[in-house]
XYZ file of C-alpha atoms in Angstrom:
676
model
C -100.937 -32.902 112.680
C -100.826 -36.036 114.813
C -98.561 -38.748 113.471
C -100.568 -41.858 112.514
C -97.989 -43.997 114.312
C -98.596 -42.326 117.678
C -101.544 -42.827 119.991
C -103.993 -40.040 119.018
C -106.336 -38.245 121.382
C -110.023 -38.697 120.696
C -111.693 -35.433 119.691
C -115.171 -36.748 118.807
C -117.441 -39.389 120.299
C -117.802 -42.468 118.097
C -119.243 -45.915 118.599
C -116.648 -48.398 119.879
C -115.641 -51.326 117.735
C -118.397 -53.946 118.259
C -115.911 -56.742 118.990
C -113.047 -54.956 120.710
C -114.976 -52.282 122.565
C -112.203 -49.689 122.477
C -108.498 -49.678 121.604
C -108.986 -46.714 119.245
C -105.363 -45.625 119.596
C -104.015 -49.004 118.511
C -106.669 -49.421 115.823
C -105.725 -46.027 114.359
C -102.068 -47.028 114.129
C -103.004 -50.337 112.478
C -105.322 -48.551 110.024
C -102.486 -46.160 109.096
C -100.232 -49.161 108.437
C -102.931 -50.769 106.299
C -103.515 -47.685 104.147
C -99.740 -47.065 103.786
C -100.164 -43.587 105.234
C -97.112 -41.349 104.689
C -94.831 -41.834 107.656
C -96.532 -45.048 108.733
C -94.173 -47.994 109.338
C -93.960 -50.875 106.866
C -93.694 -53.404 109.708
C -95.864 -53.325 112.846
C -95.063 -55.567 115.792
C -97.966 -56.035 118.189
C -97.034 -57.301 121.639
C -98.080 -57.380 125.281
C -98.312 -59.701 128.253
C -100.700 -62.693 128.143
C -104.234 -61.472 128.741
C -103.650 -57.875 127.648
C -105.726 -58.368 124.500
C -103.319 -58.673 121.557
C -105.188 -61.552 119.922
C -108.547 -59.869 120.419
C -107.292 -56.586 118.969
C -105.844 -58.340 115.941
C -109.077 -60.276 115.389
C -111.089 -57.054 115.533
C -108.739 -55.328 113.116
C -108.928 -58.235 110.664
C -112.733 -57.887 110.722
C -112.219 -54.415 109.259
C -109.753 -55.768 106.682
C -112.032 -58.499 105.372
C -114.276 -57.194 102.556
C -117.126 -59.583 103.371
C -117.036 -58.978 107.131
C -116.980 -55.207 106.656
C -120.405 -55.428 105.059
C -121.888 -56.465 108.422
C -120.354 -53.558 110.372
C -121.679 -49.997 110.700
C -118.449 -48.385 109.618
C -119.894 -44.863 109.571
C -120.425 -45.044 113.336
C -116.769 -45.852 114.024
C -113.954 -43.352 114.312
C -112.792 -42.879 110.687
C -109.165 -42.997 111.820
C -109.679 -46.604 112.995
C -111.209 -47.902 109.755
C -108.727 -49.123 107.118
C -109.534 -48.701 103.417
C -111.539 -51.316 101.547
C -108.736 -53.438 100.088
C -108.349 -57.151 99.300
C -107.945 -59.158 102.494
C -104.318 -59.707 103.583
C -102.745 -63.117 103.864
C -103.233 -64.402 107.419
C -101.217 -67.579 108.049
C -102.324 -68.876 111.441
C -99.166 -70.222 113.074
C -100.860 -71.759 116.123
C -99.570 -75.319 116.420
C -97.411 -75.024 113.287
C -93.679 -74.963 112.680
C -91.854 -72.138 110.932
C -91.529 -74.245 107.771
C -95.246 -75.046 107.746
C -96.010 -71.329 108.076
C -93.902 -70.552 105.029
C -95.692 -73.221 103.014
C -99.041 -71.704 104.027
C -97.864 -68.462 102.455
C -96.628 -70.316 99.381
C -100.050 -71.942 98.958
C -101.862 -68.635 99.522
C -99.907 -66.842 96.812
C -99.682 -69.844 94.479
C -95.898 -69.874 94.441
C -94.013 -72.443 92.393
C -91.381 -72.947 95.114
C -90.160 -76.498 95.532
C -87.936 -75.808 98.551
C -88.622 -73.898 101.741
C -85.602 -71.699 101.043
C -87.217 -70.502 97.791
C -90.434 -69.174 99.329
C -89.301 -65.811 100.726
C -87.325 -64.844 97.572
C -90.362 -65.656 95.437
C -92.571 -63.540 97.707
C -90.145 -60.694 97.145
C -90.799 -60.875 93.392
C -94.587 -60.570 93.610
C -94.684 -56.790 94.030
C -93.004 -56.275 90.654
C -95.978 -58.036 89.043
C -98.368 -55.599 90.695
C -99.594 -58.050 93.348
C -99.624 -56.473 96.828
C -97.988 -58.534 99.563
C -99.630 -57.694 102.870
C -99.220 -60.334 105.549
C -100.695 -60.533 109.053
C -99.231 -63.210 111.354
C -101.257 -63.751 114.559
C -100.530 -65.812 117.674
C -96.795 -66.325 117.233
C -96.682 -67.227 120.943
C -98.735 -70.350 120.124
C -96.445 -71.587 117.337
C -95.213 -75.160 117.368
C -96.856 -78.554 117.819
C -95.016 -78.965 121.155
C -94.725 -76.157 123.718
C -91.154 -76.741 124.843
C -89.463 -76.654 121.429
C -88.951 -72.869 121.177
C -90.885 -72.625 117.928
C -92.019 -68.974 118.455
C -88.373 -67.863 118.347
C -87.846 -69.977 115.234
C -90.861 -68.370 113.538
C -89.433 -64.923 114.283
C -85.989 -65.930 113.009
C -86.969 -67.968 109.936
C -90.246 -66.348 108.878
C -90.795 -62.848 110.255
C -87.266 -61.453 109.942
C -86.843 -62.569 106.304
C -90.303 -61.224 105.435
C -89.689 -57.935 107.236
C -86.429 -57.494 105.344
C -88.291 -57.443 102.005
C -89.098 -53.883 100.971
C -92.054 -55.196 98.981
C -93.772 -56.817 101.986
C -95.973 -55.022 104.518
C -96.014 -57.088 107.698
C -98.095 -57.057 110.889
C -97.256 -59.702 113.496
C -98.440 -60.522 117.018
C -95.177 -61.444 118.768
C -94.263 -62.294 122.398
C -92.611 -59.353 124.161
C -89.277 -61.125 124.667
C -88.962 -61.490 120.873
C -90.452 -58.177 119.744
C -87.408 -55.963 120.291
C -85.082 -58.344 118.443
C -87.380 -58.331 115.420
C -87.545 -54.521 115.360
C -83.792 -54.119 115.851
C -83.093 -56.301 112.810
C -84.557 -53.565 110.585
C -83.355 -50.067 109.646
C -84.666 -47.169 111.790
C -88.197 -46.095 110.957
C -89.180 -49.321 109.205
C -90.801 -50.995 112.226
C -93.043 -49.890 115.063
C -93.737 -51.806 118.281
C -97.238 -51.463 119.730
C -96.938 -52.754 123.295
C -100.440 -52.880 124.759
C -99.006 -52.831 128.285
C -97.376 -49.437 127.657
C -99.166 -46.285 128.920
C -99.407 -44.687 125.465
C -101.634 -47.525 124.288
C -103.748 -47.707 127.450
C -107.508 -47.951 127.003
C -109.188 -47.468 130.411
C -112.589 -46.641 128.927
C -112.468 -49.767 126.764
C -111.696 -51.822 129.861
C -114.746 -50.386 131.638
C -116.875 -51.124 128.584
C -115.621 -54.721 128.561
C -116.597 -55.216 132.199
C -119.930 -53.467 131.712
C -120.795 -55.642 128.717
C -119.882 -58.846 130.562
C -122.153 -57.760 133.460
C -125.103 -56.898 131.201
C -128.046 -59.387 131.220
C -128.615 -58.510 127.546
C -125.333 -60.312 126.840
C -125.989 -63.368 129.007
C -125.294 -62.221 132.559
C -127.784 -63.404 135.230
C -130.224 -60.869 136.640
C -128.728 -59.571 139.872
C -129.062 -56.211 141.644
C -125.699 -55.040 140.320
C -126.343 -56.307 136.748
C -129.898 -55.145 136.061
C -129.610 -51.590 137.417
C -127.539 -49.531 134.892
C -125.888 -47.202 137.404
C -124.922 -50.066 139.711
C -123.609 -52.047 136.739
C -121.546 -49.095 135.537
C -120.153 -48.438 139.006
C -119.090 -52.065 139.428
C -117.566 -52.129 135.933
C -115.526 -49.017 136.735
C -114.345 -50.548 140.020
C -113.324 -53.817 138.323
C -111.464 -51.986 135.551
C -109.766 -49.600 137.967
C -108.566 -52.483 140.139
C -107.312 -54.484 137.128
C -105.369 -51.500 135.773
C -104.574 -51.028 132.113
C -101.314 -52.988 131.828
C -100.249 -56.605 132.164
C -103.099 -59.076 131.808
C -105.771 -56.419 132.342
C -108.328 -57.775 129.832
C -108.048 -61.306 131.192
C -108.191 -60.074 134.789
C -111.460 -58.250 134.083
C -112.921 -61.301 132.352
C -112.030 -63.645 135.215
C -113.255 -61.197 137.844
C -116.686 -60.946 136.212
C -116.964 -64.699 135.582
C -116.104 -65.436 139.204
C -118.707 -62.969 140.467
C -121.480 -64.125 138.148
C -120.925 -67.847 138.731
C -120.944 -67.410 142.502
C -122.637 -64.124 143.457
C -123.474 -65.299 146.976
C -121.739 -63.104 149.523
C -120.316 -60.718 146.943
C -120.415 -57.053 147.995
C -119.958 -54.633 145.051
C -118.798 -51.942 147.459
C -115.925 -54.055 148.783
C -113.073 -53.464 146.341
C -110.901 -55.920 148.265
C -112.979 -58.635 146.575
C -111.784 -57.477 143.141
C -108.519 -58.793 141.624
C -105.650 -56.685 140.354
C -104.035 -59.508 138.358
C -104.685 -63.003 137.036
C -102.916 -64.425 140.096
C -105.245 -62.500 142.410
C -108.269 -63.576 140.370
C -107.366 -67.216 141.078
C -106.723 -66.697 144.766
C -109.744 -64.460 145.473
C -112.063 -66.857 143.691
C -110.856 -69.792 145.775
C -111.254 -67.893 149.038
C -114.763 -66.670 148.142
C -115.793 -70.298 147.703
C -114.205 -71.352 150.971
C -111.249 -73.215 149.433
C -107.529 -72.787 149.769
C -105.930 -71.132 146.686
C -103.424 -73.992 146.574
C -106.258 -76.466 145.955
C -107.545 -74.527 142.963
C -104.060 -74.275 141.501
C -103.489 -78.009 141.991
C -106.721 -78.731 140.111
C -105.635 -76.470 137.266
C -101.980 -77.562 137.249
C -102.302 -80.518 134.824
C -104.197 -78.251 132.407
C -101.462 -75.619 132.686
C -98.874 -78.297 131.862
C -100.956 -80.009 129.168
C -100.103 -80.090 125.482
C -102.452 -79.424 122.586
C -106.074 -78.457 123.135
C -106.367 -80.000 126.590
C -106.708 -83.206 128.576
C -109.279 -85.984 128.181
C -111.547 -85.869 131.236
C -110.436 -89.294 132.607
C -106.813 -88.118 132.787
C -107.458 -84.977 134.824
C -107.655 -86.559 138.287
C -104.664 -88.946 138.002
C -102.472 -86.210 136.529
C -103.536 -83.697 139.173
C -102.623 -86.287 141.819
C -99.259 -86.847 140.128
C -98.422 -83.126 140.096
C -99.631 -82.547 143.666
C -97.934 -85.743 144.889
C -101.076 -86.655 146.817
C -104.457 -88.209 146.077
C -106.614 -85.463 144.562
C -109.724 -87.611 144.005
C -111.877 -85.937 146.650
C -110.676 -82.451 145.730
C -111.472 -83.095 142.077
C -114.903 -84.544 142.853
C -116.032 -81.397 144.638
C -113.692 -78.938 142.957
C -114.917 -78.715 139.377
C -117.406 -75.996 140.362
C -114.474 -74.190 141.947
C -112.464 -74.443 138.732
C -115.346 -73.729 136.334
C -114.549 -70.048 135.574
C -111.081 -71.013 134.391
C -111.839 -74.143 132.329
C -113.347 -74.625 128.879
C -114.537 -77.912 127.350
C -113.434 -78.808 123.822
C -115.570 -81.287 121.896
C -113.973 -83.744 119.480
C -115.969 -85.396 116.720
C -115.154 -88.305 114.439
C -115.741 -92.031 114.267
C -112.160 -92.772 115.285
C -112.390 -90.725 118.515
C -112.969 -92.999 121.553
C -115.862 -92.139 123.817
C -113.637 -91.177 126.748
C -111.708 -88.701 124.572
C -114.640 -86.907 122.949
C -114.389 -84.084 125.491
C -111.136 -82.368 126.354
C -110.685 -79.860 129.158
C -108.470 -76.855 128.582
C -107.895 -73.485 130.198
C -109.925 -70.456 129.186
C -106.793 -68.501 128.248
C -103.022 -69.163 128.003
C -102.503 -66.401 130.587
C -104.159 -68.604 133.212
C -101.737 -71.387 132.408
C -98.803 -69.014 132.722
C -99.988 -67.860 136.156
C -100.463 -71.446 137.367
C -97.126 -72.626 135.965
C -95.356 -69.741 137.675
C -96.562 -71.117 141.000
C -95.156 -74.621 140.414
C -91.768 -74.700 142.093
C -90.386 -77.592 140.018
C -91.963 -77.752 136.562
C -89.568 -80.435 135.191
C -90.291 -82.605 138.223
C -94.041 -82.161 137.782
C -93.731 -83.054 134.111
C -91.698 -86.145 134.997
C -94.475 -87.346 137.316
C -97.045 -86.687 134.586
C -94.954 -88.679 132.109
C -94.775 -91.651 134.482
C -98.562 -91.531 134.924
C -99.057 -91.422 131.158
C -96.739 -94.403 130.656
C -98.762 -96.391 133.173
C -101.894 -95.555 131.167
C -100.595 -97.477 128.112
C -102.433 -100.852 128.091
C -99.932 -103.718 128.169
C -97.299 -101.158 127.093
C -98.766 -101.487 123.593
C -98.744 -98.082 121.923
C -101.320 -99.244 119.395
C -103.805 -99.437 122.292
C -102.801 -96.144 123.940
C -105.159 -93.198 124.072
C -104.548 -90.418 121.575
C -103.397 -87.909 124.200
C -100.968 -90.351 125.810
C -99.589 -91.543 122.478
C -99.251 -88.148 120.799
C -98.326 -85.842 123.679
C -96.126 -87.842 126.047
C -93.091 -86.613 124.094
C -93.947 -83.008 124.976
C -94.160 -83.809 128.685
C -90.926 -85.811 128.735
C -89.169 -83.083 126.739
C -89.957 -80.492 129.404
C -89.013 -82.997 132.093
C -85.626 -83.566 130.446
C -86.426 -87.265 130.025
C -87.268 -87.547 126.338
C -84.017 -89.304 125.295
C -84.897 -92.182 127.641
C -88.211 -92.611 125.838
C -86.654 -92.694 122.383
C -85.746 -96.377 122.392
C -89.265 -97.723 121.831
C -89.994 -98.576 118.164
C -93.700 -98.874 118.987
C -93.855 -95.241 120.047
C -91.994 -94.188 116.903
C -94.570 -95.953 114.738
C -97.766 -94.910 116.512
C -97.132 -91.400 117.874
C -98.212 -88.405 115.822
C -95.136 -87.823 113.636
C -95.402 -84.024 113.535
C -95.375 -83.681 117.319
C -92.829 -86.422 117.969
C -90.473 -85.105 115.310
C -90.685 -81.567 116.719
C -89.903 -82.852 120.219
C -86.979 -85.019 119.091
C -85.487 -82.179 117.043
C -85.470 -80.044 120.209
C -83.118 -82.492 121.964
C -79.377 -81.773 121.566
C -78.054 -84.295 118.996
C -75.374 -85.584 121.336
C -78.092 -86.796 123.721
C -79.788 -88.977 121.085
C -79.026 -92.690 120.842
C -78.929 -94.558 117.537
C -82.679 -95.468 117.395
C -83.658 -91.819 117.863
C -81.269 -90.742 115.118
C -82.833 -93.305 112.803
C -86.276 -91.964 113.652
C -85.171 -88.398 113.038
C -83.759 -89.395 109.644
C -86.995 -91.111 108.652
C -89.561 -88.715 110.160
C -89.590 -86.263 107.210
C -91.064 -89.063 105.095
C -93.880 -89.462 107.608
C -94.772 -85.798 107.757
C -94.396 -85.239 104.017
C -96.637 -88.140 102.994
C -98.940 -88.292 106.045
C -98.243 -92.017 106.138
C -100.544 -94.088 108.394
C -99.143 -95.986 111.362
C -98.591 -99.303 109.568
C -96.652 -97.675 106.734
C -94.638 -95.648 109.262
C -93.741 -98.901 111.026
C -92.693 -100.465 107.710
C -90.509 -97.508 106.746
C -88.918 -97.580 110.196
C -88.308 -101.313 109.929
C -86.346 -100.679 106.747
C -84.524 -97.701 108.238
C -83.398 -99.745 111.243
C -81.987 -102.428 108.924
C -80.231 -99.740 106.874
C -78.651 -98.272 110.014
C -77.439 -101.594 111.373
C -80.084 -101.908 114.096
C -81.715 -105.250 113.224
C -82.950 -105.818 116.764
C -85.222 -102.770 116.520
C -86.492 -103.923 113.123
C -87.290 -107.291 114.704
C -89.343 -105.588 117.429
C -91.461 -103.848 114.790
C -92.030 -107.128 112.964
C -93.264 -108.635 116.217
C -95.514 -105.820 117.415
C -96.882 -104.875 113.971
C -97.658 -108.241 112.362
C -99.442 -106.574 109.441
C -96.245 -104.994 108.078
C -96.479 -104.969 104.253
C -92.857 -106.070 103.907
C -89.866 -107.410 105.819
C -86.493 -105.957 104.905
C -84.098 -108.788 104.110
C -80.899 -106.744 103.839
C -79.489 -103.358 102.980
C -76.023 -102.277 101.903
C -74.619 -98.803 101.540
C -73.141 -98.420 98.068
C -72.438 -94.940 96.755
C -73.574 -94.387 93.206
C -75.699 -97.519 92.790
C -77.460 -97.371 89.437
C -79.627 -100.009 87.768
C -80.563 -103.198 89.665
C -82.053 -106.468 88.560
C -82.946 -109.832 90.026
C -81.628 -112.971 88.393
C -80.504 -116.532 88.791
C -76.867 -117.552 89.072
C -76.465 -120.648 86.923
C -74.010 -123.406 87.875
C -71.988 -123.140 84.676
C -71.238 -120.760 81.828
C -72.790 -123.077 79.246
C -76.434 -122.326 78.387
C -78.632 -124.274 80.706
C -81.981 -125.901 79.970
C -85.003 -124.505 81.834
C -84.805 -127.300 84.390
C -81.380 -126.107 85.462
C -82.827 -122.819 86.567
C -84.992 -124.484 89.155
C -82.679 -127.198 90.455
C -80.766 -126.948 93.701
C -77.599 -125.640 92.078
C -79.212 -122.380 90.888
C -79.137 -119.346 93.212
C -81.375 -116.248 93.248
C -79.219 -113.122 93.144
C -79.398 -109.356 93.048
C -77.277 -107.588 90.463
C -76.413 -103.891 90.869
C -74.565 -101.567 88.533
C -72.071 -99.655 90.696
C -69.016 -97.429 90.169
C -65.677 -98.961 89.212
C -63.688 -99.929 92.307
C -66.678 -100.718 94.538
C -65.664 -103.388 97.062
C -66.787 -106.848 95.937
C -67.871 -105.701 92.462
C -66.607 -107.110 89.159
C -65.605 -104.478 86.578
C -67.286 -104.797 83.221
C -64.091 -103.554 81.547
C -61.036 -104.278 83.687
C -58.833 -101.834 81.852
C -61.330 -98.913 81.930
C -61.800 -97.232 85.355
C -64.570 -95.045 83.887
C -66.690 -98.073 83.058
C -69.156 -99.345 85.692
C -68.890 -102.549 87.678
C -71.393 -105.204 88.688
C -72.091 -106.192 92.289
C -73.662 -109.634 92.698
C -75.377 -110.538 95.994
C -77.455 -113.375 97.330
C -81.041 -112.158 96.953
C -82.188 -113.524 100.317
C -79.187 -112.563 102.488
C -77.290 -109.823 100.679
C -74.035 -111.758 100.889
C -71.615 -110.654 98.149
C -70.896 -113.385 95.566
C -67.761 -113.516 93.457
C -69.355 -114.613 90.195
C -69.005 -114.060 86.503
C -71.918 -111.837 85.374
C -72.223 -114.031 82.298
C -73.581 -116.820 84.531
C -76.572 -114.712 85.589
C -79.878 -115.287 83.880
C -82.662 -112.711 84.235
C -86.305 -113.827 84.462
C -88.008 -114.034 81.091
C -90.915 -111.812 80.164
C -93.241 -114.800 80.557
C -91.931 -115.500 84.064
C -92.472 -111.878 85.059
C -95.938 -111.756 83.532
C -97.068 -114.903 85.325
C -95.733 -113.853 88.736
C -98.314 -112.946 91.377
C -97.042 -109.367 91.799
C -96.167 -106.455 89.550
C -94.690 -103.049 90.176
C -94.820 -99.487 88.913
C -92.406 -96.742 89.831
C -92.240 -92.993 90.203
C -89.289 -90.828 91.099
C -89.545 -91.500 94.835
C -92.138 -94.240 95.180
C -92.697 -97.836 94.086
C -96.160 -99.389 93.971
C -96.494 -103.146 94.262
C -99.788 -104.557 93.036
C -101.329 -107.971 92.619
C -101.521 -109.315 89.073
C -104.791 -110.551 87.642
C -106.734 -107.727 89.274
C -106.081 -105.134 86.563
C -105.120 -105.162 82.926
C -102.806 -102.188 83.028
C -101.122 -99.725 85.308
C -103.688 -97.080 84.474
C -106.492 -99.294 85.843
C -104.989 -99.846 89.252
C -107.258 -99.048 92.162
C -106.363 -98.647 95.820
C -107.924 -102.010 96.589
C -105.475 -103.817 94.250
C -102.303 -102.182 95.563
C -100.390 -104.444 97.932
C -98.110 -101.716 99.273
C -96.222 -98.540 98.447
C -92.553 -97.964 99.236
C -91.548 -94.300 99.425
C -88.077 -92.820 99.623
C -86.521 -89.556 100.735
C -84.165 -89.759 97.731
C -85.048 -90.766 94.153
C -84.897 -94.404 93.157
C -82.177 -95.216 90.630
C -83.327 -98.769 89.988
C -86.073 -101.250 90.905
C -86.942 -104.842 90.148
C -89.232 -107.530 91.522
C -88.507 -111.257 91.637
C -91.231 -113.712 90.597
C -91.562 -114.865 94.211
C -92.097 -111.311 95.579
C -88.720 -109.909 96.637
C -88.517 -106.205 95.808
C -85.044 -104.940 94.940
C -84.508 -101.168 94.996
C -81.529 -98.857 94.653
C -80.945 -95.211 95.439
C -77.787 -93.182 95.001
C -76.739 -94.265 98.500
C -77.405 -98.009 98.515
C -79.320 -101.148 97.603
C -81.858 -103.113 99.645
C -84.172 -106.091 99.259
C -87.633 -106.393 100.795
C -89.850 -109.452 101.040
C -93.342 -108.254 100.066
C -96.002 -109.784 102.295
C -99.673 -110.424 101.478
C -101.931 -107.447 102.146
C -104.010 -107.750 105.297
C -107.800 -107.791 104.902
C -109.137 -104.242 104.877
C -105.672 -102.689 104.551
C -105.402 -99.733 102.186
C -101.806 -98.516 101.808
C -101.359 -94.795 101.213
C -99.416 -93.819 98.079
């Protein structure tokens, strides 16, 4: 009997999979994994070179695993060995553009785990099987992991997600992994637990499926134009066989066939089906042959495609394509671009972007048809870091008045990825405006990829604060405010001052911050000029001083112990409320605001474990009636607050276990809606 983990020989004619058009050997192995066939591996690692068809195979297999999608397929016509049993759909966390941690939280959400830390997710997944809940996970597109290409996120996903999952006996795992990472994942497991399906290997070859792919692409019933070699079945079949034979069955074969057919159908003039020299044997040859057929030099086509091969995200806004192509080529590409888009058409795809906040010139992005094209183009660039450096300079020049608030979304959110690959990112990480306005997920990922010793103080402050941005999805103004505070905390007042200047709508200005370990309760008060009880007028005369009072551990520098002979008793630290200067004063001289003074002040506050809301009095009768329109601002913290208070004139005093700070709350700007 043939082992279900080996490539079986077909003994009976069946209809090919309607989406894949072949790959029966691989589909049979995946079906055996899905049905937990005796001898089938618990972990399957799917791999292959870009363009070999891993993603397409996995998509086709998932069609068979989805109960609803199965209903639209004629399963009886397919080879029974390729059809998995009708089971609940597996978990399929799509890692494209995500970090390893985000992938784990997708799984936590899917299974409804109660985990509060990333480290708890995999152990909790390991407990699900004991409750009778199957844990079958399919992880596609690991090669596309990470919000920034140059951060090495695919390797991190393998290390932090796939290896821990694969080590759980209760988890059945199927993952699409880049070849350079596949062997390491398999070797981390005991013998027999994992199987690698390498679609470039001869045992998984599918020459008939490749012919069927070419034949389908050439068929007018599926959108091909009516040409002598597309309308006549024998001619179409002969050309399909020639294309597939020339492309081979290994590296990049599926993509090579696709590009060969697209090139022919877009520009059939002068094409001779009998001339096999006009058919490519690789993605590289597909690029070069296409350029020559259209009378262009292959270098020109590659220069047009180069900025797309180096681009981040989904692609480039159309207006950026020509200047970036000129930057990479180090010559003016305007004329080449004007007449070259028809030349590049088979390799480019437009991506539409909707939304009221999307500018008109960014509603259409241009990307490459397949990552394998980008890999082929990048391989031909002799100095990728240098090309990325020239792109970064061009992007910087595209920032109006060097104001990041006015920069286009691509420039603002993706320049970090380009400078990272150019080796120039640390030089960029001194601009508070970029910190505030750039997409925090992408910028954080890029900064974390830089060796810590290369980061200056502002970048370290950003890296410390960025988790707040990504956790709360804070808008740009709140990010700027949190950074302003962080710069003051880290002794970088000049950077805080820049943010106050360039973001005039900041909801607060940080007056001071001191690091005090173990700070507990805090309160605002007034330091009276004498110990004797003072009349109300004395509180407002020139001799009175607004102060901040913090309860701190015994022995804190500048603090007065409440019980001098008891080192276990706390102490009191008194500071000038406006400047933070420590005051040597008797706590008995401090008078707290009365309840009436607090109630008649313009602002009020409410507090959670890690947030403080400041709202305007007179606009609600109670905390439960607050609406977003009445909230002045929200202060959030990476560590729980241990104390908060608000002075009648709007100075917010807060303490955490690491320190105390005071913030001057500013009037809300018209139309501003802070995010809790």
